[in-house]
Structures are given as structure tokens and as C-alpha cells.
């Protein structure tokens, strides 16, 4: 009968560890999440080696590098529109700071598309779906 308490203990510990997980656990699901799509106009098919990276940046300080608040990478994202969900820190988007969404697509580690136009995020549009456009790099 001593195995039942031990079994219950380990079952409880596994649930606790799963709840603390960083990616996909219950705590992660409760974070505010920005959603949207990444698009491009070029008539190209992305190969399976492509990777999309979407970042939420705080660019409040013009004389300092942007602060990465959230980042999500998607391997083999398919072709546009490419959906993304970007969980960001608690505290939300405040009116006193400047936020932008940055997107890039790399193929085999080489930059192929990037967002040239600034996609601003405000308290008014943070919860709405975002449409981010990326352009071909000059090398392509």
C-alpha cells in the first residue's frame, strides 16, 4: 500500500512541472497574446527550410537598441498569409511607450524577407489581428 502515496506524489509533481513549462503550459496560455499574419507580394514559394521570426519590440528610446519583449519562430511556415501568435509580457501595451512588430523570413539561415515598414502597436490595436508585410531583400 506504500506505493499508492508515492504514485500520487509523482503524479502531482508531473502536473506541477507541466504547469510550469515555458512553452504551451497553462501559465503560458494565460499571457496576453498578439495575433496576426505575415504576408509578402512576391510570387515565390517558400521552401521547407524557411523560418519565420516575429518579434514585439519596445523602441521607446530612440538612442538605444530596441528591447525584445517577445519572439516567436516558426519553422517551415508555408506560404502567406502566415499566421502567428505572439505571447507578450504581463503589463500589456502602455500608451507611454513605442512598440513595433518586426518580422523576417530566413531560408537556410540567409535573410530573404524582412519588414521594411514599421508596424506600430498601440493599446487600441494590441488585441486586434495584425497584418505585417515583409519585402524581399535586395540580394534576391
Coordinates of N, CA, C and O in Angstrom, one line a residue:
X1 N 0.8 -1.2 0.0 CA 0.0 0.0 0.0 C 0.8 1.3 0.0 O 0.3 2.3 -0.2
X2 N 2.2 1.2 0.3 CA 3.0 2.3 0.3 C 3.2 2.9 -1.1 O 3.6 4.0 -1.3
X3 N 3.0 2.1 -2.1 CA 3.2 2.6 -3.5 C 2.1 3.6 -3.9 O 2.4 4.4 -4.8
X4 N 0.9 3.5 -3.4 CA -0.1 4.5 -3.7 C 0.2 5.9 -3.4 O 0.1 6.8 -4.2
X5 N 0.7 6.2 -2.1 CA 1.1 7.6 -1.8 C 2.3 8.0 -2.7 O 2.3 9.2 -3.2
X6 N 3.2 7.2 -3.0 CA 4.3 7.5 -3.9 C 3.8 7.8 -5.3 O 4.3 8.8 -5.9
X7 N 2.9 7.0 -5.8 CA 2.4 7.2 -7.1 C 1.6 8.6 -7.2 O 1.8 9.3 -8.1
X8 N 0.8 8.9 -6.1 CA 0.1 10.1 -6.1 C 1.1 11.3 -6.0 O 0.9 12.3 -6.7
X9 N 2.1 11.2 -5.3 CA 3.1 12.2 -5.2 C 3.8 12.5 -6.5 O 3.8 13.7 -7.0
X10 N 4.2 11.5 -7.2 CA 4.8 11.7 -8.5 C 3.9 12.2 -9.6 O 4.2 13.0 -10.5
X11 N 2.6 11.7 -9.5 CA 1.6 12.3 -10.4 C 1.4 13.8 -10.2 O 1.3 14.5 -11.2
X12 N 1.3 14.1 -8.9 CA 1.2 15.6 -8.6 C 2.4 16.4 -9.1 O 2.2 17.5 -9.6
X13 N 3.6 15.8 -8.9 CA 4.8 16.6 -9.3 C 4.8 16.7 -10.8 O 5.2 17.8 -11.3
X14 N 4.4 15.7 -11.5 CA 4.4 15.8 -13.0 C 3.4 16.9 -13.5 O 3.7 17.6 -14.4
X15 N 2.3 17.0 -12.8 CA 1.3 18.0 -13.2 C 1.9 19.4 -12.8 O 1.7 20.4 -13.6
X16 N 2.6 19.5 -11.7 CA 3.2 20.8 -11.3 C 4.2 21.2 -12.3 O 4.2 22.4 -12.8
X17 N 5.1 20.3 -12.7 CA 6.1 20.6 -13.7 C 5.5 21.0 -15.0 O 5.9 21.9 -15.7
X18 N 4.5 20.3 -15.4 CA 3.8 20.6 -16.7 C 3.2 22.0 -16.7 O 3.2 22.8 -17.6
X19 N 2.7 22.4 -15.5 CA 2.0 23.7 -15.4 C 3.1 24.8 -15.4 O 2.8 25.9 -15.7
X20 N 4.3 24.5 -15.0 CA 5.4 25.5 -15.0 C 6.1 25.6 -16.3 O 7.0 26.3 -16.5
X21 N 5.8 24.7 -17.3 CA 6.5 24.7 -18.5 C 6.4 26.1 -19.2 O 5.5 26.8 -19.1
X22 N 7.5 26.4 -20.0 CA 7.6 27.7 -20.6 C 6.8 27.8 -21.9 O 6.4 28.8 -22.3
X23 N 6.7 26.7 -22.6 CA 6.0 26.7 -23.9 C 4.8 25.8 -23.9 O 4.9 24.6 -24.0
X24 N 3.6 26.4 -23.9 CA 2.4 25.6 -24.0 C 1.8 25.2 -22.7 O 0.7 24.7 -22.7
X25 N 2.4 25.5 -21.6 CA 1.8 25.2 -20.3 C 0.7 26.2 -20.0 O 0.5 27.2 -20.6
X26 N -0.1 25.8 -18.9 CA -1.2 26.7 -18.5 C -0.7 28.1 -18.2 O -1.4 29.1 -18.6
X27 N 0.4 28.3 -17.6 CA 0.8 29.7 -17.3 C 1.1 30.5 -18.6 O 0.8 31.7 -18.7
X28 N 1.6 29.8 -19.6 CA 1.9 30.4 -20.9 C 0.6 30.8 -21.6 O 0.5 31.8 -22.2
X29 N -0.4 30.0 -21.5 CA -1.7 30.2 -22.2 C -2.4 31.4 -21.6 O -3.2 32.0 -22.3
X30 N -2.1 31.8 -20.4 CA -2.8 32.9 -19.7 C -2.2 34.3 -20.1 O -2.8 35.3 -19.8
X31 N -1.0 34.3 -20.7 CA -0.3 35.5 -21.0 C -1.1 36.2 -22.1 O -1.7 35.6 -23.0
X32 N -1.1 37.6 -22.2 CA -1.7 38.3 -23.3 C -1.0 37.9 -24.6 O 0.3 37.7 -24.6
X33 N -1.7 37.7 -25.7 CA -1.2 37.2 -26.9 C -1.6 38.1 -28.1 O -2.8 38.3 -28.3
X34 N -0.6 38.5 -28.9 CA -0.9 39.2 -30.1 C -1.0 38.3 -31.2 O -0.2 37.3 -31.3
X35 N -1.9 38.4 -32.1 CA -2.1 37.5 -33.2 C -2.1 38.3 -34.5 O -2.3 39.5 -34.5
X36 N -1.9 37.6 -35.6 CA -1.9 38.2 -36.9 C -1.4 37.3 -38.0 O -1.2 36.1 -37.8
X37 N -1.0 38.0 -39.1 CA -0.5 37.3 -40.3 C 0.7 38.0 -40.8 O 0.8 39.2 -40.7
X38 N 1.6 37.3 -41.4 CA 2.7 37.9 -42.2 C 2.5 37.6 -43.6 O 2.2 36.4 -44.0
X39 N 2.6 38.6 -44.5 CA 2.4 38.5 -45.9 C 3.5 39.0 -46.7 O 4.2 39.9 -46.3
X40 N 3.6 38.6 -48.0 CA 4.5 39.2 -48.9 C 3.9 39.1 -50.3 O 3.1 38.3 -50.6
X41 N 4.3 40.1 -51.2 CA 3.7 40.2 -52.5 C 4.5 39.4 -53.6 O 3.9 39.1 -54.6
X42 N 5.7 39.0 -53.3 CA 6.5 38.3 -54.3 C 5.8 37.0 -54.6 O 5.2 36.3 -53.8
X43 N 5.9 36.6 -55.9 CA 5.3 35.3 -56.3 C 6.4 34.2 -56.1 O 6.9 33.7 -57.1
X44 N 6.6 33.9 -54.9 CA 7.6 32.8 -54.6 C 6.9 31.8 -53.6 O 6.0 32.1 -52.9
X45 N 7.4 30.6 -53.7 CA 7.0 29.6 -52.8 C 8.1 29.4 -51.8 O 9.3 29.2 -52.2
X46 N 7.8 29.4 -50.5 CA 8.9 29.2 -49.5 C 9.2 27.7 -49.4 O 8.4 26.9 -49.4
X47 N 10.5 27.4 -49.4 CA 10.9 26.0 -49.2 C 10.7 25.6 -47.8 O 10.6 26.4 -46.9
X48 N 10.8 24.3 -47.6 CA 10.6 23.7 -46.2 C 11.7 24.2 -45.2 O 11.5 24.1 -44.0
X49 N 12.8 24.7 -45.8 CA 13.9 25.2 -44.9 C 13.7 26.6 -44.4 O 14.5 27.1 -43.7
X50 N 12.6 27.2 -44.8 CA 12.3 28.6 -44.4 C 11.9 28.7 -42.9 O 11.4 27.7 -42.3
X51 N 12.2 29.8 -42.3 CA 11.8 30.0 -40.9 C 11.4 31.5 -40.8 O 12.0 32.4 -41.2
X52 N 10.2 31.7 -40.2 CA 9.7 33.0 -39.9 C 9.9 33.3 -38.4 O 9.7 32.5 -37.5
X53 N 10.4 34.5 -38.2 CA 10.6 35.0 -36.8 C 9.8 36.3 -36.7 O 10.0 37.3 -37.5
X54 N 9.0 36.4 -35.7 CA 8.2 37.6 -35.4 C 8.6 38.1 -34.0 O 8.6 37.3 -33.1
X55 N 8.8 39.4 -33.9 CA 9.2 39.9 -32.6 C 8.4 41.1 -32.2 O 8.0 41.9 -33.1
X56 N 8.1 41.3 -31.0 CA 7.5 42.5 -30.5 C 8.6 43.3 -29.8 O 9.3 42.8 -28.9
X57 N 8.9 44.5 -30.3 CA 10.0 45.3 -29.9 C 9.5 46.6 -29.2 O 8.5 47.2 -29.6
X58 N 10.2 47.0 -28.1 CA 10.0 48.3 -27.5 C 11.0 49.2 -28.0 O 12.2 49.0 -27.7
X59 N 10.6 50.2 -28.8 CA 11.5 51.2 -29.4 C 11.3 52.6 -28.8 O 11.5 53.6 -29.5
X60 N 11.0 52.6 -27.5 CA 10.7 53.9 -26.9 C 12.0 54.8 -26.9 O 11.9 56.0 -27.2
X61 N 13.1 54.3 -26.6 CA 14.4 55.1 -26.6 C 15.0 55.1 -27.9 O 15.6 54.1 -28.4
X62 N 14.9 56.3 -28.6 CA 15.4 56.4 -30.0 C 16.9 56.2 -30.0 O 17.5 55.8 -31.0
X63 N 17.7 56.5 -29.0 CA 19.1 56.5 -29.0 C 19.7 55.2 -28.4 O 20.9 55.0 -28.2
X64 N 18.8 54.2 -28.2 CA 19.2 52.9 -27.7 C 18.7 51.8 -28.6 O 17.7 51.9 -29.3
X65 N 19.3 50.6 -28.5 CA 18.7 49.5 -29.3 C 17.3 49.1 -28.8 O 17.0 49.3 -27.6
X66 N 16.5 48.6 -29.7 CA 15.2 48.1 -29.3 C 15.3 47.0 -28.3 O 16.2 46.2 -28.4
X67 N 14.3 46.9 -27.4 CA 14.2 45.9 -26.4 C 13.2 44.8 -27.0 O 12.1 45.1 -27.3
X68 N 13.7 43.6 -27.0 CA 12.8 42.5 -27.5 C 11.9 42.0 -26.3 O 12.4 41.5 -25.3
X69 N 10.6 42.3 -26.5 CA 9.7 41.9 -25.4 C 9.1 40.5 -25.6 O 8.8 39.8 -24.7
X70 N 9.0 40.0 -26.9 CA 8.5 38.7 -27.2 C 9.1 38.3 -28.6 O 9.3 39.2 -29.4
X71 N 9.3 37.0 -28.7 CA 9.8 36.5 -30.0 C 9.2 35.1 -30.2 O 9.1 34.3 -29.3
X72 N 8.9 34.8 -31.5 CA 8.3 33.5 -31.8 C 8.9 33.1 -33.2 O 8.9 33.9 -34.1
X73 N 9.5 32.0 -33.3 CA 10.0 31.4 -34.6 C 9.1 30.3 -35.0 O 8.8 29.4 -34.2
X74 N 8.9 30.2 -36.3 CA 8.1 29.2 -36.9 C 8.9 28.5 -38.0 O 9.2 29.2 -39.0
X75 N 9.2 27.3 -37.9 CA 9.9 26.5 -38.9 C 9.0 26.1 -40.0 O 7.8 25.7 -39.7
X76 N 9.4 26.1 -41.3 CA 8.6 25.7 -42.4 C 7.2 26.3 -42.3 O 6.2 25.6 -42.2
X77 N 7.1 27.6 -42.4 CA 5.8 28.3 -42.1 C 4.8 28.2 -43.3 O 3.7 28.6 -43.1
X78 N 5.2 27.6 -44.4 CA 4.3 27.6 -45.5 C 4.3 28.9 -46.3 O 5.2 29.7 -46.2
X79 N 3.2 29.2 -47.0 CA 3.2 30.4 -47.8 C 2.1 31.4 -47.2 O 1.2 31.0 -46.5
X80 N 2.3 32.6 -47.6 CA 1.4 33.6 -47.0 C -0.1 33.5 -47.4 O -0.4 32.9 -48.4
X81 N -1.0 33.9 -46.5 CA -0.7 34.6 -45.2 C -0.2 33.5 -44.2 O -0.8 32.5 -44.1
X82 N 0.8 33.9 -43.4 CA 1.3 33.0 -42.4 C 0.9 33.5 -41.0 O 1.2 34.6 -40.6
X83 N 0.1 32.7 -40.3 CA -0.5 33.1 -39.0 C 0.6 33.0 -38.0 O 1.5 32.2 -38.0
X84 N 0.5 34.0 -37.0 CA 1.4 33.9 -35.8 C 0.6 34.3 -34.6 O -0.4 34.9 -34.6
X85 N 1.1 33.8 -33.5 CA 0.5 34.1 -32.1 C 1.8 34.4 -31.3 O 2.7 33.6 -31.2
X86 N 1.8 35.6 -30.7 CA 3.0 36.1 -30.0 C 2.6 36.5 -28.6 O 2.2 37.6 -28.3
X87 N 2.8 35.5 -27.6 CA 2.6 35.9 -26.2 C 3.6 36.9 -25.8 O 4.8 36.9 -26.1
X88 N 3.1 37.9 -25.0 CA 4.0 39.0 -24.6 C 3.8 39.2 -23.1 O 2.9 38.7 -22.5
X89 N 4.8 39.9 -22.5 CA 4.8 40.0 -21.0 C 3.5 40.6 -20.4 O 2.8 41.5 -21.1
X90 N 3.2 40.3 -19.2 CA 2.1 40.9 -18.5 C 2.4 42.3 -18.3 O 3.5 42.8 -18.3
X91 N 1.4 43.1 -18.1 CA 1.5 44.6 -18.0 C 1.0 45.2 -19.3 O 0.7 46.4 -19.3
X92 N 0.9 44.4 -20.4 CA 0.3 44.9 -21.6 C 1.1 46.0 -22.3 O 2.3 46.2 -22.1
X93 N 0.4 46.6 -23.2 CA 1.0 47.6 -24.1 C 0.5 49.0 -23.5 O -0.7 49.2 -23.3
X94 N 1.4 49.8 -23.1 CA 1.1 51.1 -22.5 C 1.2 52.3 -23.5 O 2.0 52.2 -24.4
X95 N 0.5 53.3 -23.3 CA 0.4 54.4 -24.2 C 1.7 55.3 -24.1 O 2.0 56.1 -25.0
X96 N 2.5 55.1 -23.0 CA 3.7 55.9 -22.8 C 4.9 55.4 -23.5 O 6.0 55.9 -23.5
X97 N 4.8 54.2 -24.2 CA 5.9 53.6 -24.8 C 5.6 53.4 -26.3 O 4.5 53.4 -26.7
X98 N 6.7 53.1 -27.1 CA 6.5 52.9 -28.6 C 6.9 51.4 -28.9 O 8.0 51.0 -28.6
X99 N 5.9 50.7 -29.4 CA 6.1 49.3 -29.8 C 5.9 49.0 -31.2 O 5.1 49.7 -31.9
X100 N 6.6 48.1 -31.8 CA 6.5 47.7 -33.2 C 6.6 46.2 -33.3 O 7.2 45.5 -32.4
X101 N 6.0 45.6 -34.3 CA 6.2 44.2 -34.7 C 7.2 44.1 -35.8 O 7.1 44.9 -36.8
X102 N 8.2 43.3 -35.6 CA 9.2 43.1 -36.6 C 9.1 41.6 -37.1 O 8.9 40.7 -36.3
X103 N 9.2 41.4 -38.4 CA 9.1 40.1 -39.0 C 10.2 39.9 -40.0 O 10.6 40.8 -40.7
X104 N 10.7 38.6 -40.0 CA 11.7 38.3 -41.0 C 11.6 36.8 -41.4 O 11.1 36.0 -40.6
X105 N 11.9 36.5 -42.6 CA 11.9 35.1 -43.1 C 13.3 34.8 -43.6 O 13.8 35.5 -44.5
X106 N 13.9 33.8 -43.0 CA 15.2 33.3 -43.5 C 15.0 31.9 -44.1 O 14.2 31.1 -43.8
X107 N 15.9 31.7 -45.1 CA 15.9 30.4 -45.8 C 17.4 29.9 -45.6 O 18.3 30.6 -46.1
X108 N 17.5 28.8 -45.0 CA 18.8 28.2 -44.7 C 19.7 29.2 -44.0 O 20.9 29.3 -44.4
X109 N 19.2 29.9 -43.1 CA 20.0 30.9 -42.3 C 20.3 32.2 -43.0 O 20.9 33.1 -42.5
X110 N 19.8 32.4 -44.2 CA 20.0 33.6 -45.0 C 18.7 34.4 -45.1 O 17.7 33.9 -45.5
X111 N 18.8 35.7 -44.8 CA 17.7 36.6 -44.8 C 17.1 36.7 -46.2 O 17.8 37.0 -47.1
X112 N 15.8 36.4 -46.3 CA 15.2 36.5 -47.6 C 14.1 37.6 -47.6 O 14.0 38.3 -48.6
X113 N 13.3 37.8 -46.6 CA 12.3 38.8 -46.4 C 12.5 39.5 -45.1 O 12.8 38.8 -44.1
X114 N 12.1 40.8 -45.0 CA 12.1 41.5 -43.7 C 11.1 42.6 -43.8 O 10.7 43.1 -44.9
X115 N 10.6 43.0 -42.6 CA 9.6 44.1 -42.6 C 10.3 45.4 -42.7 O 11.0 45.8 -41.8
X116 N 10.1 46.1 -43.8 CA 10.7 47.4 -44.1 C 9.9 48.5 -43.4 O 10.5 49.5 -42.9
X117 N 8.6 48.4 -43.5 CA 7.7 49.4 -42.9 C 7.5 49.1 -41.5 O 7.3 47.9 -41.1
X118 N 7.4 50.1 -40.7 CA 7.1 50.0 -39.2 C 5.7 49.6 -39.0 O 4.8 50.3 -39.5
X119 N 5.5 48.6 -38.2 CA 4.1 48.2 -37.9 C 3.9 48.5 -36.4 O 4.4 47.8 -35.5
X120 N 3.3 49.6 -36.1 CA 3.1 50.1 -34.8 C 2.0 49.3 -34.0 O 1.0 48.9 -34.6
X121 N 2.3 49.2 -32.7 CA 1.3 48.5 -31.8 C 1.0 49.6 -30.7 O 1.9 50.2 -30.1
X122 N -0.3 49.8 -30.5 CA -0.8 50.7 -29.5 C -1.8 50.0 -28.6 O -2.2 48.9 -28.9
X123 N -2.1 50.6 -27.5 CA -3.1 50.0 -26.6 C -4.5 49.8 -27.3 O -5.2 48.8 -27.0
X124 N -4.8 50.6 -28.3 CA -6.0 50.5 -29.0 C -6.0 49.3 -30.0 O -7.1 48.7 -30.3
X125 N -4.9 48.9 -30.6 CA -4.8 47.9 -31.6 C -4.2 46.6 -31.1 O -4.1 45.6 -31.9
X126 N -3.7 46.5 -29.9 CA -2.9 45.4 -29.4 C -3.7 44.1 -29.5 O -3.2 43.0 -29.8
X127 N -5.0 44.1 -29.2 CA -5.8 42.9 -29.1 C -6.4 42.6 -30.5 O -7.0 41.5 -30.6
X128 N -6.2 43.4 -31.5 CA -6.8 43.2 -32.8 C -5.8 42.3 -33.6 O -4.6 42.4 -33.4
X129 N -6.2 41.6 -34.6 CA -5.3 40.9 -35.5 C -4.4 41.9 -36.3 O -4.9 42.9 -36.8
X130 N -3.1 41.6 -36.4 CA -2.2 42.4 -37.1 C -1.8 41.8 -38.4 O -1.6 40.6 -38.6
X131 N -1.7 42.7 -39.5 CA -1.2 42.2 -40.8 C 0.1 42.9 -41.0 O 0.2 44.1 -41.2
X132 N 1.2 42.1 -41.0 CA 2.5 42.6 -41.2 C 3.0 42.2 -42.6 O 2.9 41.0 -43.0
X133 N 3.5 43.1 -43.3 CA 4.0 42.8 -44.7 C 5.6 42.8 -44.7 O 6.2 43.7 -44.0
X134 N 6.2 41.9 -45.4 CA 7.6 41.8 -45.5 C 8.0 41.9 -47.0 O 7.2 41.6 -47.8
X135 N 9.2 42.4 -47.2 CA 9.6 42.6 -48.6 C 10.9 41.8 -48.8 O 11.6 41.5 -47.9
X136 N 11.1 41.4 -50.1 CA 12.3 40.7 -50.4 C 13.6 41.6 -50.1 O 13.5 42.8 -50.3
X137 N 14.6 40.9 -49.7 CA 15.9 41.6 -49.5 C 16.4 42.0 -50.9 O 16.0 41.5 -51.9
X138 N 17.4 42.9 -50.9 CA 17.9 43.4 -52.1 C 18.8 42.4 -52.8 O 19.0 42.4 -54.0
X139 N 19.2 41.4 -52.1 CA 20.0 40.3 -52.7 C 19.2 39.3 -53.5 O 19.8 38.5 -54.2
X140 N 17.9 39.4 -53.4 CA 17.1 38.4 -54.1 C 16.5 38.9 -55.4 O 16.3 40.0 -55.6

